[in-house]
Short mmCIF file of C-alpha atoms and ligand atoms in Angstrom, two decimals:
data_model
loop_
_atom_site.label_atom_id
_atom_site.label_comp_id
_atom_site.label_asym_id
_atom_site.label_seq_id
_atom_site.Cartn_x
_atom_site.Cartn_y
_atom_site.Cartn_z
CA MET A 1 88.19 -104.92 34.25
CA ARG A 2 86.38 -107.50 36.19
CA ILE A 3 90.19 -109.86 37.29
CA TYR A 4 88.68 -112.98 38.58
CA VAL A 5 91.97 -114.81 40.23
CA THR A 6 91.67 -118.66 40.31
CA GLU A 7 93.23 -121.83 42.34
CA ASP A 8 94.75 -123.36 39.50
CA TYR A 9 93.48 -124.67 35.38
CA ASN A 10 90.57 -126.65 36.41
CA ALA A 11 89.38 -123.94 38.16
CA MET A 12 89.86 -121.42 35.81
CA SER A 13 88.32 -123.44 33.00
CA ARG A 14 85.09 -123.87 34.74
CA ARG A 15 84.50 -120.16 35.54
CA VAL A 16 86.20 -119.62 31.76
CA ALA A 17 83.07 -122.06 30.93
CA SER A 18 80.77 -120.72 32.49
CA ILE A 19 80.78 -116.71 31.67
CA LEU A 20 80.54 -118.55 28.23
CA ALA A 21 77.52 -120.17 29.34
CA ALA A 22 75.53 -117.87 31.21
CA GLN A 23 75.68 -115.77 27.61
CA VAL A 24 74.31 -118.55 25.89
CA ILE A 25 71.65 -119.54 28.14
CA LEU A 26 71.33 -115.11 28.43
CA LYS A 27 71.03 -114.96 24.65
CA PRO A 28 70.54 -117.98 22.86
CA ASP A 29 71.02 -116.77 19.59
CA CYS A 30 74.76 -114.76 20.50
CA VAL A 31 77.77 -114.81 18.43
CA LEU A 32 80.79 -116.10 20.34
CA GLY A 33 84.73 -115.22 19.41
CA LEU A 34 86.25 -118.46 19.26
CA ALA A 35 89.73 -118.88 20.71
CA THR A 36 92.19 -121.45 20.18
CA GLY A 37 95.19 -122.92 22.22
CA SER A 38 95.61 -124.87 24.68
CA THR A 39 94.19 -122.74 27.18
CA PRO A 40 90.57 -122.99 26.78
CA VAL A 41 90.23 -126.81 26.13
CA GLY A 42 88.92 -127.83 29.61
CA ALA A 43 86.38 -124.52 29.69
CA TYR A 44 84.99 -126.60 25.91
CA LYS A 45 84.89 -129.54 27.68
CA LEU A 46 82.75 -128.40 30.35
CA LEU A 47 80.21 -126.14 27.76
CA ALA A 48 80.07 -129.42 25.93
CA GLU A 49 79.44 -131.52 29.24
CA GLY A 50 76.68 -128.53 29.48
CA TYR A 51 75.04 -129.93 26.54
CA LYS A 52 75.55 -133.58 27.42
CA LYS A 53 73.12 -133.12 31.12
CA GLY A 54 70.67 -130.62 28.94
CA ASP A 55 71.90 -127.15 30.74
CA LEU A 56 72.63 -125.52 27.35
CA ASP A 57 71.64 -125.33 24.00
CA PHE A 58 74.01 -124.26 20.73
CA SER A 59 71.31 -124.41 18.25
CA GLN A 60 71.10 -120.81 17.60
CA VAL A 61 74.18 -120.02 18.38
CA ARG A 62 76.73 -118.09 16.18
CA SER A 63 80.64 -118.62 15.90
CA ILE A 64 83.38 -116.98 14.75
CA ASN A 65 86.94 -118.50 15.13
CA LEU A 66 90.12 -115.75 15.70
CA ASP A 67 92.79 -117.17 12.93
CA GLU A 68 93.82 -120.23 11.00
CA TYR A 69 97.55 -121.32 9.94
CA VAL A 70 97.80 -120.27 5.93
CA GLY A 71 98.50 -124.31 4.79
CA LEU A 72 96.68 -125.96 6.12
CA ALA A 73 93.67 -128.29 5.59
CA PRO A 74 90.41 -128.45 7.61
CA THR A 75 91.04 -131.76 8.25
CA HIS A 76 94.96 -131.29 9.52
CA ASP A 77 94.44 -132.25 13.22
CA GLN A 78 96.65 -129.42 13.34
CA SER A 79 94.40 -126.13 11.81
CA TYR A 80 92.09 -124.50 13.76
CA ARG A 81 88.88 -125.80 12.44
CA TYR A 82 89.70 -129.31 13.41
CA PHE A 83 90.57 -129.04 16.93
CA MET A 84 87.51 -126.76 16.97
CA GLN A 85 85.42 -129.36 15.43
CA SER A 86 87.43 -132.38 18.13
CA ASN A 87 87.44 -130.10 21.62
CA LEU A 88 84.23 -128.32 20.79
CA PHE A 89 82.11 -128.10 18.30
CA ASP A 90 81.42 -132.01 17.38
CA HIS A 91 80.55 -132.54 21.19
CA VAL A 92 77.45 -129.56 20.67
CA ASN A 93 74.01 -129.09 18.36
CA ILE A 94 75.92 -126.21 16.80
CA ASN A 95 74.85 -125.46 13.49
CA PRO A 96 78.03 -126.51 11.87
CA ASP A 97 76.77 -123.25 9.39
CA ASN A 98 76.80 -121.24 11.57
CA THR A 99 80.29 -121.60 12.54
CA ASN A 100 83.20 -119.92 11.44
CA VAL A 101 86.87 -120.14 10.95
CA PRO A 102 89.06 -119.24 8.05
CA ASN A 103 89.88 -120.94 5.89
CA GLY A 104 93.11 -122.16 5.29
CA LEU A 105 93.62 -124.01 1.96
CA ALA A 106 92.43 -120.93 0.18
CA ALA A 107 94.24 -120.18 -2.99
CA ASP A 108 93.85 -116.99 -2.05
CA PRO A 109 94.42 -116.41 1.63
CA ALA A 110 94.32 -112.27 0.93
CA GLU A 111 91.07 -112.66 -0.51
CA GLU A 112 89.81 -114.96 2.09
CA CYS A 113 90.46 -112.28 4.99
CA ARG A 114 87.89 -109.74 3.11
CA ARG A 115 85.37 -112.58 2.98
CA TYR A 116 85.85 -113.67 6.23
CA ASN A 117 85.28 -109.29 6.97
CA GLN A 118 82.08 -109.45 5.65
CA VAL A 119 81.54 -112.33 7.29
CA ILE A 120 82.24 -110.30 11.12
CA ARG A 121 80.42 -107.65 9.38
CA THR A 122 77.14 -110.26 8.99
CA LEU A 123 76.83 -111.90 11.88
CA GLY A 124 78.98 -108.84 14.49
CA PRO A 125 78.86 -107.72 16.55
CA ILE A 126 80.39 -110.15 19.02
CA ASP A 127 78.74 -110.55 21.84
CA ILE A 128 81.95 -111.88 24.15
CA GLN A 129 84.88 -112.95 22.26
CA LEU A 130 87.30 -115.20 23.94
CA LEU A 131 90.88 -114.66 24.01
CA GLY A 132 93.91 -116.89 24.60
CA MET A 133 97.71 -115.14 25.25
CA GLY A 134 100.73 -115.70 23.15
CA HIS A 135 103.90 -115.22 25.38
CA ASN A 136 104.31 -112.09 23.23
CA GLY A 137 101.08 -110.29 23.85
CA HIS A 138 99.49 -111.70 20.71
CA ILE A 139 95.97 -112.62 20.63
CA GLY A 140 94.81 -114.27 17.54
CA PHE A 141 98.10 -114.65 15.65
CA ASN A 142 97.99 -110.88 16.28
CA GLU A 143 101.72 -111.01 16.57
CA PRO A 144 103.75 -107.34 18.19
CA ALA A 145 104.31 -104.78 15.05
CA ASP A 146 104.43 -100.84 14.52
CA ALA A 147 100.82 -100.30 14.12
CA PHE A 148 97.48 -101.96 15.76
CA ALA A 149 95.88 -103.89 12.17
CA LEU A 150 92.78 -103.34 12.03
CA GLU A 151 90.44 -106.67 10.82
CA THR A 152 91.26 -110.34 9.29
CA ASN A 153 95.25 -110.42 8.10
CA LEU A 154 97.13 -112.33 6.36
CA VAL A 155 100.18 -112.04 9.48
CA ASN A 156 103.42 -113.81 9.21
CA LEU A 157 103.83 -115.14 12.85
CA ALA A 158 106.83 -114.03 15.04
CA GLU A 159 109.98 -116.77 15.37
CA SER A 160 108.81 -117.07 18.77
CA THR A 161 105.41 -118.21 17.89
CA ILE A 162 106.49 -120.53 15.53
CA GLN A 163 109.04 -121.93 18.37
CA ALA A 164 106.10 -122.17 20.93
CA ASN A 165 103.23 -123.82 18.55
CA ALA A 166 106.20 -126.26 17.32
CA ARG A 167 105.15 -128.56 20.03
CA PHE A 168 101.99 -129.69 18.48
CA PHE A 169 103.74 -130.42 14.94
CA ALA A 170 106.66 -133.26 14.27
CA SER A 171 108.81 -130.04 14.07
CA ALA A 172 109.37 -126.06 13.77
CA ASP A 173 109.39 -126.86 10.16
CA GLU A 174 106.40 -128.81 9.77
CA VAL A 175 104.66 -124.90 12.16
CA PRO A 176 103.16 -123.05 9.03
CA ARG A 177 104.35 -119.38 8.60
CA GLN A 178 101.88 -117.61 8.33
CA ALA A 179 97.93 -117.53 9.51
CA MET A 180 94.92 -115.01 9.37
CA THR A 181 93.93 -113.73 12.28
CA MET A 182 90.80 -111.24 13.06
CA GLY A 183 92.53 -107.88 13.42
CA ILE A 184 92.77 -106.40 16.92
CA GLN A 185 89.65 -103.76 15.74
CA THR A 186 87.93 -106.09 15.53
CA ILE A 187 88.28 -107.57 18.77
CA MET A 188 87.55 -104.27 20.55
CA GLN A 189 84.91 -103.95 18.97
CA ALA A 190 83.32 -107.02 20.48
CA ARG A 191 81.21 -105.95 23.24
CA LYS A 192 82.53 -108.16 25.68
CA VAL A 193 85.75 -109.39 25.84
CA LEU A 194 87.43 -112.69 28.05
CA VAL A 195 91.04 -113.25 28.26
CA ALA A 196 91.69 -116.31 29.94
CA VAL A 197 95.01 -116.78 31.28
CA SER A 198 97.23 -119.90 33.05
CA GLY A 199 100.91 -120.86 34.52
CA LYS A 200 103.48 -119.16 35.94
CA ASP A 201 105.00 -119.33 32.08
CA LYS A 202 102.64 -116.43 31.33
CA ALA A 203 102.95 -114.14 34.73
CA ALA A 204 105.11 -112.33 32.74
CA ILE A 205 103.23 -110.98 30.28
CA VAL A 206 99.78 -110.84 31.66
CA LYS A 207 101.71 -108.09 33.82
CA LYS A 208 102.92 -106.37 30.68
CA ALA A 209 99.54 -106.42 28.50
CA PHE A 210 97.69 -104.87 31.85
CA THR A 211 99.51 -101.87 33.30
CA GLY A 212 102.80 -101.37 31.19
CA PRO A 213 102.06 -98.66 28.04
CA VAL A 214 99.23 -99.82 25.58
CA THR A 215 101.32 -100.31 22.83
CA PRO A 216 100.90 -102.75 18.82
CA GLN A 217 104.62 -104.07 20.45
CA VAL A 218 102.73 -105.98 22.89
CA PRO A 219 99.08 -106.07 21.44
CA ALA A 220 97.02 -107.31 24.05
CA SER A 221 97.83 -103.56 26.13
CA ILE A 222 95.13 -102.84 23.42
CA LEU A 223 92.60 -104.46 26.27
CA GLN A 224 93.08 -102.09 28.87
CA MET A 225 91.45 -99.38 26.21
CA HIS A 226 88.36 -101.75 26.26
CA PRO A 227 84.97 -101.28 28.39
CA ASP A 228 84.03 -104.25 29.22
CA VAL A 229 87.07 -106.60 29.70
CA ILE A 230 86.80 -109.87 32.28
CA LEU A 231 90.37 -111.77 33.31
CA VAL A 232 90.29 -115.30 33.99
CA GLY A 233 93.23 -116.75 35.56
CA ASP A 234 94.99 -119.09 37.82
CA LYS A 235 97.44 -117.57 40.16
CA ALA A 236 100.06 -118.68 38.73
CA ALA A 237 99.62 -116.97 35.46
CA LEU A 238 98.24 -113.25 37.84
CA SER A 239 100.79 -113.65 40.14
CA GLU A 240 102.80 -110.74 38.16
CA LEU A 241 100.07 -108.43 38.65
C1 GLP B 1 98.08 -119.22 19.25
C2 GLP B 1 96.78 -118.78 19.03
C3 GLP B 1 96.39 -117.66 20.15
C4 GLP B 1 96.66 -118.55 20.88
C5 GLP B 1 97.86 -118.37 21.58
C6 GLP B 1 98.53 -119.16 23.19
O1 GLP B 1 99.21 -118.77 18.96
N1 GLP B 1 97.01 -118.09 18.19
O2 GLP B 1 95.18 -117.28 19.82
O3 GLP B 1 96.32 -117.52 22.09
O4 GLP B 1 98.69 -119.51 20.86
O5 GLP B 1 98.29 -120.49 23.31
P1 GLP B 1 98.43 -121.08 24.60
O6 GLP B 1 96.68 -121.51 25.14
O7 GLP B 1 98.29 -122.76 24.55
O8 GLP B 1 99.28 -121.09 25.34
#
């Protein structure tokens, strides 16, 4: 595992954006595994700037997002489809048909998970999977569990995740209770995994995930077994490593 310690959030974002940009330049038709959350926002902004400057071309890039809330329309401002459009896709020349996020409004979420697995099988393996990390070690929406989930599956969100994400909604009651998430096996099949972390509040879980036992109770801990992981964090998030 390679670890990059940066001064602060902005420097972390620059490093994450550079790594993703390098991937797009080296393989213009690459498959990017993308993440949401507050952590990658700065990196996406820089990628959009790279496109505007003429340094990056997303015309052949394919993307697969990690997860989506069940019950939120793509136009809902807290849906992950909306997040991706407003933070990245609307600002670069990616072909909308080449972007993939589970459909939060699918009538049958279990069936939607199966469809998404098929999409991943057709496009994959993912060249580089970007990940943030929840405070309980979740990646995507793979919450602590008794076993590692394999493929895209329907999950009940942990109470701590609902509370953590309530800041984006009018109240915790409005946070969806379920989500569809890419499974751990799929994440582990990505050729490269890029983990981005920022802030003191992530320091304890970063330590647990990367130096503690590998256990489904800390989903990110499985990344210790991946042959090509890059961890980029600001010094606050990596302070306990
Ligand atoms: C959400 C997402 C994750 C993300 C996590 C951390 O629950 N499903 O993909 O990594 O939150 O978010 P943040 O980057 O805002 O700390």
